[in-house]
PDB file of C-alpha atoms in Angstrom:
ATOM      1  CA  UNK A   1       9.592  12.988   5.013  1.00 56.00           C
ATOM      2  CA  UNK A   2      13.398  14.055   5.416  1.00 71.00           C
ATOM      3  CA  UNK A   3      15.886  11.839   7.411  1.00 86.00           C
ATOM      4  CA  UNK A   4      17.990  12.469  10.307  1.00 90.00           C
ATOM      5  CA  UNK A   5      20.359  15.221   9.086  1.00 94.00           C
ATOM      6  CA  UNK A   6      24.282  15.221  10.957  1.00 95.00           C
ATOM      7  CA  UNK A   7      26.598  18.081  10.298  1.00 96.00           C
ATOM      8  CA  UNK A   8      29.038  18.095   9.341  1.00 96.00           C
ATOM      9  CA  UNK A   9      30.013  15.522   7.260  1.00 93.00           C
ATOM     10  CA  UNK A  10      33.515  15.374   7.812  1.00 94.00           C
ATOM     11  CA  UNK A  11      35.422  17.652  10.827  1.00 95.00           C
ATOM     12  CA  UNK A  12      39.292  17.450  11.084  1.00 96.00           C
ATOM     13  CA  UNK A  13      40.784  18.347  14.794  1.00 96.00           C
ATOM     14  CA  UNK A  14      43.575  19.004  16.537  1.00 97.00           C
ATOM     15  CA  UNK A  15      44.028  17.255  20.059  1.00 97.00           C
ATOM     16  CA  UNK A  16      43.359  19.820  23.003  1.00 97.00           C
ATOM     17  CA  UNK A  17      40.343  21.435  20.992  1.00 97.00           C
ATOM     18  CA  UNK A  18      36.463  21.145  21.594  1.00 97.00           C
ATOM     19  CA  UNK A  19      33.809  20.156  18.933  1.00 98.00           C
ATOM     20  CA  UNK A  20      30.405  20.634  18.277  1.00 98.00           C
ATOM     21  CA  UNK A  21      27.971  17.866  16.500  1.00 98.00           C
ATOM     22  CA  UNK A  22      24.880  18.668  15.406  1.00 98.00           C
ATOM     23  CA  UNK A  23      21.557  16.350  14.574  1.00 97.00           C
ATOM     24  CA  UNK A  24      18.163  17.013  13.060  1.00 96.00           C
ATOM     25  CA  UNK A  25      15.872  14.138  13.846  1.00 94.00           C
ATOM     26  CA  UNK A  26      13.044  13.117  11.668  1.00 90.00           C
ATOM     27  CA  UNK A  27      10.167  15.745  11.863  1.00 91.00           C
ATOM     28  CA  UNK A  28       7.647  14.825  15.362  1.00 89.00           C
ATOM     29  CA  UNK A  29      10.548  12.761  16.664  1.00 88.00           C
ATOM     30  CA  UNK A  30      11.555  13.434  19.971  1.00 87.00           C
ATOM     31  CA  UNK A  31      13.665  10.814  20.980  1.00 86.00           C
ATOM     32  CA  UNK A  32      17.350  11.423  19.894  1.00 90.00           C
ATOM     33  CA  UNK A  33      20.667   9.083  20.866  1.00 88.00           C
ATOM     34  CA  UNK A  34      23.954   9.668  19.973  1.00 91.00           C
ATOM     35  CA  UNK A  35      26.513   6.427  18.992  1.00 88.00           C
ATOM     36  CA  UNK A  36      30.305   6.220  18.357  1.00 89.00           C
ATOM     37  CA  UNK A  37      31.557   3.848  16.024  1.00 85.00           C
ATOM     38  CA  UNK A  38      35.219   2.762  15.833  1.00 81.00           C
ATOM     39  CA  UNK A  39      36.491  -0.080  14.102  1.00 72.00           C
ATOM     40  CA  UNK A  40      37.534  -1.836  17.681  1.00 66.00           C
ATOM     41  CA  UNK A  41      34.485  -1.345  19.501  1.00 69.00           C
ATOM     42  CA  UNK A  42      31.601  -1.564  17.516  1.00 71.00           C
ATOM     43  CA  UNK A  43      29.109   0.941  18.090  1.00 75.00           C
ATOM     44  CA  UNK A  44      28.672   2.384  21.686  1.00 81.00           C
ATOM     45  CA  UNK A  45      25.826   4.722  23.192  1.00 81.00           C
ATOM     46  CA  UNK A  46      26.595   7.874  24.444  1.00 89.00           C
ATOM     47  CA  UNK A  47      23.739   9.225  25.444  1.00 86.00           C
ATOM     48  CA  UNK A  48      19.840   9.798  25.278  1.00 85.00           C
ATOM     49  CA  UNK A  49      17.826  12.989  24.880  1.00 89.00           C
ATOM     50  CA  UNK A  50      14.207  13.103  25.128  1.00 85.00           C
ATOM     51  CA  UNK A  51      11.991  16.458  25.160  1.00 86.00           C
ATOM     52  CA  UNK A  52      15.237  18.337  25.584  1.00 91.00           C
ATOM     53  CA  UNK A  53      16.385  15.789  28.927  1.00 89.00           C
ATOM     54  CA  UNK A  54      19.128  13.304  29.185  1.00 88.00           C
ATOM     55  CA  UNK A  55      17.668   9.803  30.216  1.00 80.00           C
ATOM     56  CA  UNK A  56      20.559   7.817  29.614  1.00 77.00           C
ATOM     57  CA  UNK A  57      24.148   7.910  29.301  1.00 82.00           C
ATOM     58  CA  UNK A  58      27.018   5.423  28.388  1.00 82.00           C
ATOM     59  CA  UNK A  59      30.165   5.108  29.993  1.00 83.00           C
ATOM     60  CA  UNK A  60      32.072   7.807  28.030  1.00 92.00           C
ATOM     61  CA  UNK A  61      34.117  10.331  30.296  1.00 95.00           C
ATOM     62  CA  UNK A  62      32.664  13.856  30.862  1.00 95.00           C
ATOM     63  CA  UNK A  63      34.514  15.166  28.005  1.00 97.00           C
ATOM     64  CA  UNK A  64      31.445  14.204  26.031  1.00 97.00           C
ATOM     65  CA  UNK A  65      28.445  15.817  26.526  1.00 96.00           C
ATOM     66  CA  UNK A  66      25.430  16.899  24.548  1.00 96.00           C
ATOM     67  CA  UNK A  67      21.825  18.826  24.798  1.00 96.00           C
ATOM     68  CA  UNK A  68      18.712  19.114  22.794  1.00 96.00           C
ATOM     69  CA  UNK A  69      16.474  21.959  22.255  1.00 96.00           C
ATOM     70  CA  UNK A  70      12.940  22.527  21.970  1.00 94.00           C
ATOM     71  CA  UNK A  71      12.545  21.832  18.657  1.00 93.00           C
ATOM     72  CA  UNK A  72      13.997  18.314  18.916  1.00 92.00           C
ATOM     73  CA  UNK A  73      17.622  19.088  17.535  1.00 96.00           C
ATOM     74  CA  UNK A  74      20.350  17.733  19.563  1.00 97.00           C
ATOM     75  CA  UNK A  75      24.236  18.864  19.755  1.00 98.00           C
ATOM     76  CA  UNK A  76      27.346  16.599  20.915  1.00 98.00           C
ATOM     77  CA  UNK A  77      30.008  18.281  22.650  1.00 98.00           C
ATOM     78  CA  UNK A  78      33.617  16.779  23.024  1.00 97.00           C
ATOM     79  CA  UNK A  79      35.836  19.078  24.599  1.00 96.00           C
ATOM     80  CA  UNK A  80      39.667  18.444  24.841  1.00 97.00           C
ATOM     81  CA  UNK A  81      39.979  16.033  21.801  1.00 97.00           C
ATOM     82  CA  UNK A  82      42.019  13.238  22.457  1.00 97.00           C
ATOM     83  CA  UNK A  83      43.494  11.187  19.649  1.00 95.00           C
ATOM     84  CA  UNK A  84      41.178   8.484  20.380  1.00 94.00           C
ATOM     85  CA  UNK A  85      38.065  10.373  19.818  1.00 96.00           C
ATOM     86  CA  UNK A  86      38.493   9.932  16.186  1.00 95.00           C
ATOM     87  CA  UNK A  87      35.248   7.948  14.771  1.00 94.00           C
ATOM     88  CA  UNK A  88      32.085   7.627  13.385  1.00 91.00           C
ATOM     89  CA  UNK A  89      29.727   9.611  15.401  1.00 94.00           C
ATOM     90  CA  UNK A  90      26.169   8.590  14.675  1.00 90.00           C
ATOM     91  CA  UNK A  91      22.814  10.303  15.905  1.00 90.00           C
ATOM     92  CA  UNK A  92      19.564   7.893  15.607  1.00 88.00           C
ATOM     93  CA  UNK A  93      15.966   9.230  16.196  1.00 87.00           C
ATOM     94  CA  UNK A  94      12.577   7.748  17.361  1.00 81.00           C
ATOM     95  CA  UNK A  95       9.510   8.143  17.648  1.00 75.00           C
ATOM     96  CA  UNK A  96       9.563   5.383  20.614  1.00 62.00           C
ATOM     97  CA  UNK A  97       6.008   3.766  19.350  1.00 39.00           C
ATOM     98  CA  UNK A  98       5.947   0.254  18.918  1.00 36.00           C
ATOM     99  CA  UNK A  99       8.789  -1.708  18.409  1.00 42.00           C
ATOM    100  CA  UNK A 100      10.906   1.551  18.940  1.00 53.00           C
ATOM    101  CA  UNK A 101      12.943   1.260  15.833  1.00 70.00           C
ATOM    102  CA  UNK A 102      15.717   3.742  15.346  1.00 76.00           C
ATOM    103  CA  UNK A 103      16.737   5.744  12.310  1.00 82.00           C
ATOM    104  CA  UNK A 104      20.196   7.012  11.533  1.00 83.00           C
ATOM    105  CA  UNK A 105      21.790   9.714   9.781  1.00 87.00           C
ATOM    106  CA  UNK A 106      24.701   9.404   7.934  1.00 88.00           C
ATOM    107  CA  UNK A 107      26.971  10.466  10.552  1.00 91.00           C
ATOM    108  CA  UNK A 108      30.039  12.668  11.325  1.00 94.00           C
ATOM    109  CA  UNK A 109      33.615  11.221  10.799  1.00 93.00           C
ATOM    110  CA  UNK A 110      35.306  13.087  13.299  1.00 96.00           C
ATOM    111  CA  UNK A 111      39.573  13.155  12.654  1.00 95.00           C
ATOM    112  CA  UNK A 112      41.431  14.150  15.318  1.00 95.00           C
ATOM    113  CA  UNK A 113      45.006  14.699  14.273  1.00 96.00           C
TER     114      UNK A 113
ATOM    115  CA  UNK B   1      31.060  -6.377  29.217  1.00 66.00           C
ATOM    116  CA  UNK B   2      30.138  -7.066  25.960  1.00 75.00           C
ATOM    117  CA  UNK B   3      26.223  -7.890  26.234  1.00 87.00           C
ATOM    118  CA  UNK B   4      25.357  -8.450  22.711  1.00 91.00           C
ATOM    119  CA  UNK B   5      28.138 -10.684  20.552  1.00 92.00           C
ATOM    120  CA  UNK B   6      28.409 -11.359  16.726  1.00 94.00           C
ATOM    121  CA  UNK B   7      31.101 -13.872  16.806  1.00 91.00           C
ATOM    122  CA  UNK B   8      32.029 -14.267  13.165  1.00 93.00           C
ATOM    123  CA  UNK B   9      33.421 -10.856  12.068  1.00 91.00           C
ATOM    124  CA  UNK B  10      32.842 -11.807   8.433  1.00 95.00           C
ATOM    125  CA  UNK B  11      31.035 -13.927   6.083  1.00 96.00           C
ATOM    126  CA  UNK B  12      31.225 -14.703   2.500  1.00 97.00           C
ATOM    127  CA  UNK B  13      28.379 -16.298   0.497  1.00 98.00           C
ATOM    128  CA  UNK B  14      27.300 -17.185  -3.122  1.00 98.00           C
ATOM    129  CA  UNK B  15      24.616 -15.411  -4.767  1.00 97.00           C
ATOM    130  CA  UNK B  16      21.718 -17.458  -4.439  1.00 97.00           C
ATOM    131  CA  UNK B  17      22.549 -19.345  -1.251  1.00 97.00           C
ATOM    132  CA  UNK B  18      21.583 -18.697   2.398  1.00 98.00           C
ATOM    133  CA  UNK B  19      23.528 -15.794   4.208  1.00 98.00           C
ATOM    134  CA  UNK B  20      23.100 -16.922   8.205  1.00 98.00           C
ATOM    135  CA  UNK B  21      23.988 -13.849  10.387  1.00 98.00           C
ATOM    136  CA  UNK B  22      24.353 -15.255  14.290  1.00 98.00           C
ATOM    137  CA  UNK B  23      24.385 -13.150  17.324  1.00 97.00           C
ATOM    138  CA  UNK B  24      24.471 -13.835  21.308  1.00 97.00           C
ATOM    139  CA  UNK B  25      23.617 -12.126  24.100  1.00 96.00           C
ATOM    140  CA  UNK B  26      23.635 -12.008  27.554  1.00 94.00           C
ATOM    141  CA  UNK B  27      21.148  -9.071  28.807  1.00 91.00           C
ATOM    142  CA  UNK B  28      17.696 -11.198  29.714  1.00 92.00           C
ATOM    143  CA  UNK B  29      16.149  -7.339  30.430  1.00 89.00           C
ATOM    144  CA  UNK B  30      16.306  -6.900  26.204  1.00 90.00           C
ATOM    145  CA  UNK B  31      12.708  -6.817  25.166  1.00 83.00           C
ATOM    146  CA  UNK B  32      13.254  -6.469  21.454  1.00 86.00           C
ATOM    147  CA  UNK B  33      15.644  -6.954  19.062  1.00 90.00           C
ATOM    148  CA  UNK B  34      17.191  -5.744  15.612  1.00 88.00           C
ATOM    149  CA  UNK B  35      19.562  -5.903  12.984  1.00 92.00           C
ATOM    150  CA  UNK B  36      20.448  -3.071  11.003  1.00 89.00           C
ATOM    151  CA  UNK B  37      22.167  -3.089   7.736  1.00 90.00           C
ATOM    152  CA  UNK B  38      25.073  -0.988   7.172  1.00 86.00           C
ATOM    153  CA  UNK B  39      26.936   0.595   3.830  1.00 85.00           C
ATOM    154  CA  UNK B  40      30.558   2.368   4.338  1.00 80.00           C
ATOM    155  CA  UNK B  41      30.341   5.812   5.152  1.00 71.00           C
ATOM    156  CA  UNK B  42      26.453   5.752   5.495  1.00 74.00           C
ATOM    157  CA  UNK B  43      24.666   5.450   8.856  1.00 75.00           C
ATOM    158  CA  UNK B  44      22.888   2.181  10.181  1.00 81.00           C
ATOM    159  CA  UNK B  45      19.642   1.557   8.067  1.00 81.00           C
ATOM    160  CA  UNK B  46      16.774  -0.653  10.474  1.00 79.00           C
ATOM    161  CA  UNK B  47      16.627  -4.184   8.543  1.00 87.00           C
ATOM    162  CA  UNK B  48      13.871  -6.355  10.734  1.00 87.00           C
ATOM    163  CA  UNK B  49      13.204  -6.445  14.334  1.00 85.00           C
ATOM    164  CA  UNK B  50      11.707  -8.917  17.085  1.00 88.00           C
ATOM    165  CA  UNK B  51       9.791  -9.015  19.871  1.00 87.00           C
ATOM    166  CA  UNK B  52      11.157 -10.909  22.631  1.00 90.00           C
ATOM    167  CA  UNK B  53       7.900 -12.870  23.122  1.00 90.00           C
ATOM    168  CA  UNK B  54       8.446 -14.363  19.746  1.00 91.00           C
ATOM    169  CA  UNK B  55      10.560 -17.101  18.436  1.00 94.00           C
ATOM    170  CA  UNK B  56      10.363 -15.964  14.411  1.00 95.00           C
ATOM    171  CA  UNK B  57       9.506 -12.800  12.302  1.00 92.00           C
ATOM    172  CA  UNK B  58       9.478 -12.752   8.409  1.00 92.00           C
ATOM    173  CA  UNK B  59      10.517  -9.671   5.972  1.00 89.00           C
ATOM    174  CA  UNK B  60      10.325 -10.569   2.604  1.00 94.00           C
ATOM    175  CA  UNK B  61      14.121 -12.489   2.139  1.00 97.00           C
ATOM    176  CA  UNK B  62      14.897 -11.499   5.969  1.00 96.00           C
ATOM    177  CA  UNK B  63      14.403 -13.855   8.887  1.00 97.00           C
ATOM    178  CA  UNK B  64      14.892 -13.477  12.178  1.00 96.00           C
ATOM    179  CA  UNK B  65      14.781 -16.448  14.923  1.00 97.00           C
ATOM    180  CA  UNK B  66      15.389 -16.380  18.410  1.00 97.00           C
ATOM    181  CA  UNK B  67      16.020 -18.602  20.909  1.00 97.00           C
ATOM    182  CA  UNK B  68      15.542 -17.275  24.406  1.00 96.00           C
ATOM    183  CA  UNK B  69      16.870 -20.214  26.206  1.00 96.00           C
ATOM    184  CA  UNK B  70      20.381 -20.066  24.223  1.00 97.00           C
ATOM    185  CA  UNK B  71      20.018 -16.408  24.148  1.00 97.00           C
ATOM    186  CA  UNK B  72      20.874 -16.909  20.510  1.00 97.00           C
ATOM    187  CA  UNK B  73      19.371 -15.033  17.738  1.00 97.00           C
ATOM    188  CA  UNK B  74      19.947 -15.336  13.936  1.00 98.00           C
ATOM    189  CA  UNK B  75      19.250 -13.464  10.473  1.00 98.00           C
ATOM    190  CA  UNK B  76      18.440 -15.421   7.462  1.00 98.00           C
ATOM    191  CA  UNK B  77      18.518 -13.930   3.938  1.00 98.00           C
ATOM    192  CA  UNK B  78      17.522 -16.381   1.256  1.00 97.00           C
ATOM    193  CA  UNK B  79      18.569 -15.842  -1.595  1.00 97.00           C
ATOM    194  CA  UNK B  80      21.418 -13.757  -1.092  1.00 98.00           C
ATOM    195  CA  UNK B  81      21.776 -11.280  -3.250  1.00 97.00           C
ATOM    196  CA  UNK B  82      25.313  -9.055  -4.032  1.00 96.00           C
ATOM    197  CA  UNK B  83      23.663  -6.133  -2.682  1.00 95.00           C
ATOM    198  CA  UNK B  84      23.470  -7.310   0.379  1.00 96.00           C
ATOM    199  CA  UNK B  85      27.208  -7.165   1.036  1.00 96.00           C
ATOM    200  CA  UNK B  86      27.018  -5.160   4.120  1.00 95.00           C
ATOM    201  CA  UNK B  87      28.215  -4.853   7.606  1.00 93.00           C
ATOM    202  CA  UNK B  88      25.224  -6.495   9.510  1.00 95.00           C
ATOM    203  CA  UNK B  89      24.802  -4.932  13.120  1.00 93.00           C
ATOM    204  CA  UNK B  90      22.530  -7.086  15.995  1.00 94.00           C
ATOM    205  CA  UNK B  91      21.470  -5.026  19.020  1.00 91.00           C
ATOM    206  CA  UNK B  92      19.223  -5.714  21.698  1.00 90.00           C
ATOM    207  CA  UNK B  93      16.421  -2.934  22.774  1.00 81.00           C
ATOM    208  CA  UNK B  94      15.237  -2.600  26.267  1.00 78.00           C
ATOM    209  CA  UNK B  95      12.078  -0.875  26.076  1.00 68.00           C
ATOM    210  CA  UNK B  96       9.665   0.634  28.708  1.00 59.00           C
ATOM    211  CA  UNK B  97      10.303   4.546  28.171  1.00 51.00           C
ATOM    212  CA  UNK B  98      13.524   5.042  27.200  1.00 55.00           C
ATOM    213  CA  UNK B  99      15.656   3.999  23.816  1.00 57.00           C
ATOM    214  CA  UNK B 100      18.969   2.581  24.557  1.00 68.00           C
ATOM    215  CA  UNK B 101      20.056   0.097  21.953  1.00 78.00           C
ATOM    216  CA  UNK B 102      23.213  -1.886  22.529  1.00 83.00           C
ATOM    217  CA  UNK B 103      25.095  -3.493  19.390  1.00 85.00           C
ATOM    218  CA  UNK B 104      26.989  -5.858  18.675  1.00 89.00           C
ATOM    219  CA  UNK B 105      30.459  -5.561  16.637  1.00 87.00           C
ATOM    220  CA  UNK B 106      28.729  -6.285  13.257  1.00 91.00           C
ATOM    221  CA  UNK B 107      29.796  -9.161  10.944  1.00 95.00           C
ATOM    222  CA  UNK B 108      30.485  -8.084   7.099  1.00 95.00           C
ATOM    223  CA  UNK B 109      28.842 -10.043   4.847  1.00 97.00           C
ATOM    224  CA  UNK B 110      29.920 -10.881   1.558  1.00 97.00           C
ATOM    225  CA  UNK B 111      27.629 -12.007  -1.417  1.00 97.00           C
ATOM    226  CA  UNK B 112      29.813 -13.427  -4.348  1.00 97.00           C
ATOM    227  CA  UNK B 113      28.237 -12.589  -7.572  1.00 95.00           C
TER     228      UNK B 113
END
């Protein structure tokens, strides 16, 4: 059974431009979240997407937003890049039986320069 | 607000001994919780969860306890092995419909060969 697939790997930016993340969840998944790692903060939730609707949201500004289609894949939009966005971005999927346990991908490492 | 804490940023250990991975929180709505292992540049990988109605759950050389009074919970790996040198994340799961895991700031673990 393949993983949770992020592209790309690595992105390089330049502050005032947009960016698009991408994440394949495990197959019959349909629970995907989105997480940005820094070394300061830890990781923090952006956001939720279940059967292609947001459920939940972190307190990140409007600047980030995301979607996920029929078929389960889910896209993270920042638009005007700010210094600060550069990080880890992370995209977990679930099932959401049981004891709900997330899987990763490997993430994005998102430069903005 | 930080809800979930991991106090000690880092850890070092000798192979063979006890590694003893602490975390706090302050959330009483977390029904389950997990740690999650994590290798540089890799994402999170799901070590061991807990239910909240437990006080102990077993994997192999992983341990979890929790205290619900102290809203304390702790990872034990016995015997430690240098493979295990890791950032260890703790998050806390509320449950019930929707995945939104909150994590603590991780503590890197060290296992001296």
């Amino acid at each position: 059974k393949a993983g949770v697939t992020q592209t790309p790997r690595y992105l390089i930016k330049t502050r005032g431009q947009q960016v698009t993340l991408s994440c394949s969840p495990i197959s019959g998944h349909r629970s995907v979240s989105w997480y940005q790692q820094t070394p300061g903060q830890g990781l923090q939730f952006l956001f939720e997407y279940f059967s292609e609707t947001q459920r939940n949201k972190g307190n990140f500004p409007g600047r980030f937003s995301g979607r996920q289609f029929s078929n389960s894949r889910s896209e993270m939009n920042v638009s005007t890049l700010e210094l600060g966005d550069s990080a880890l971005y992370l995209c977990a999927s679930s099932s959401l039986g049981g004891e709900a346990e997330a899987f990763f991908g490997q993430g994005t490492r998102l430069t903005v320069v | 607000d930080q809800q979930v804490k991991q106090n000690s940023p880092s850890l070092s250990v000798q192979e063979g001994r006890i590694s003893i991975l602490n975390c706090d929180y302050t959330n009483s709505m977390f029904d389950y919780f997990l740690w999650y292992k994590k290798y540089p540049a890799e994402g999170p990988t799901f070590l061991i969860s807990i239910s909240s109605i437990k006080d102990k759950n077993e994997d192999g050389r992983f341990t979890v306890f929790l205290n619900k009074s102290a809203k304390h919970l702790s990872l034990h790996i016995v015997p430690s092995q240098p493979g295990d040198s890791a950032v260890y994340f703790c998050a806390g799961l509320i449950s019930g419909g929707y995945q939104k895991v909150t994590f603590g700031t991780g503590t890197k673990l060290q296992v001296i060969p």
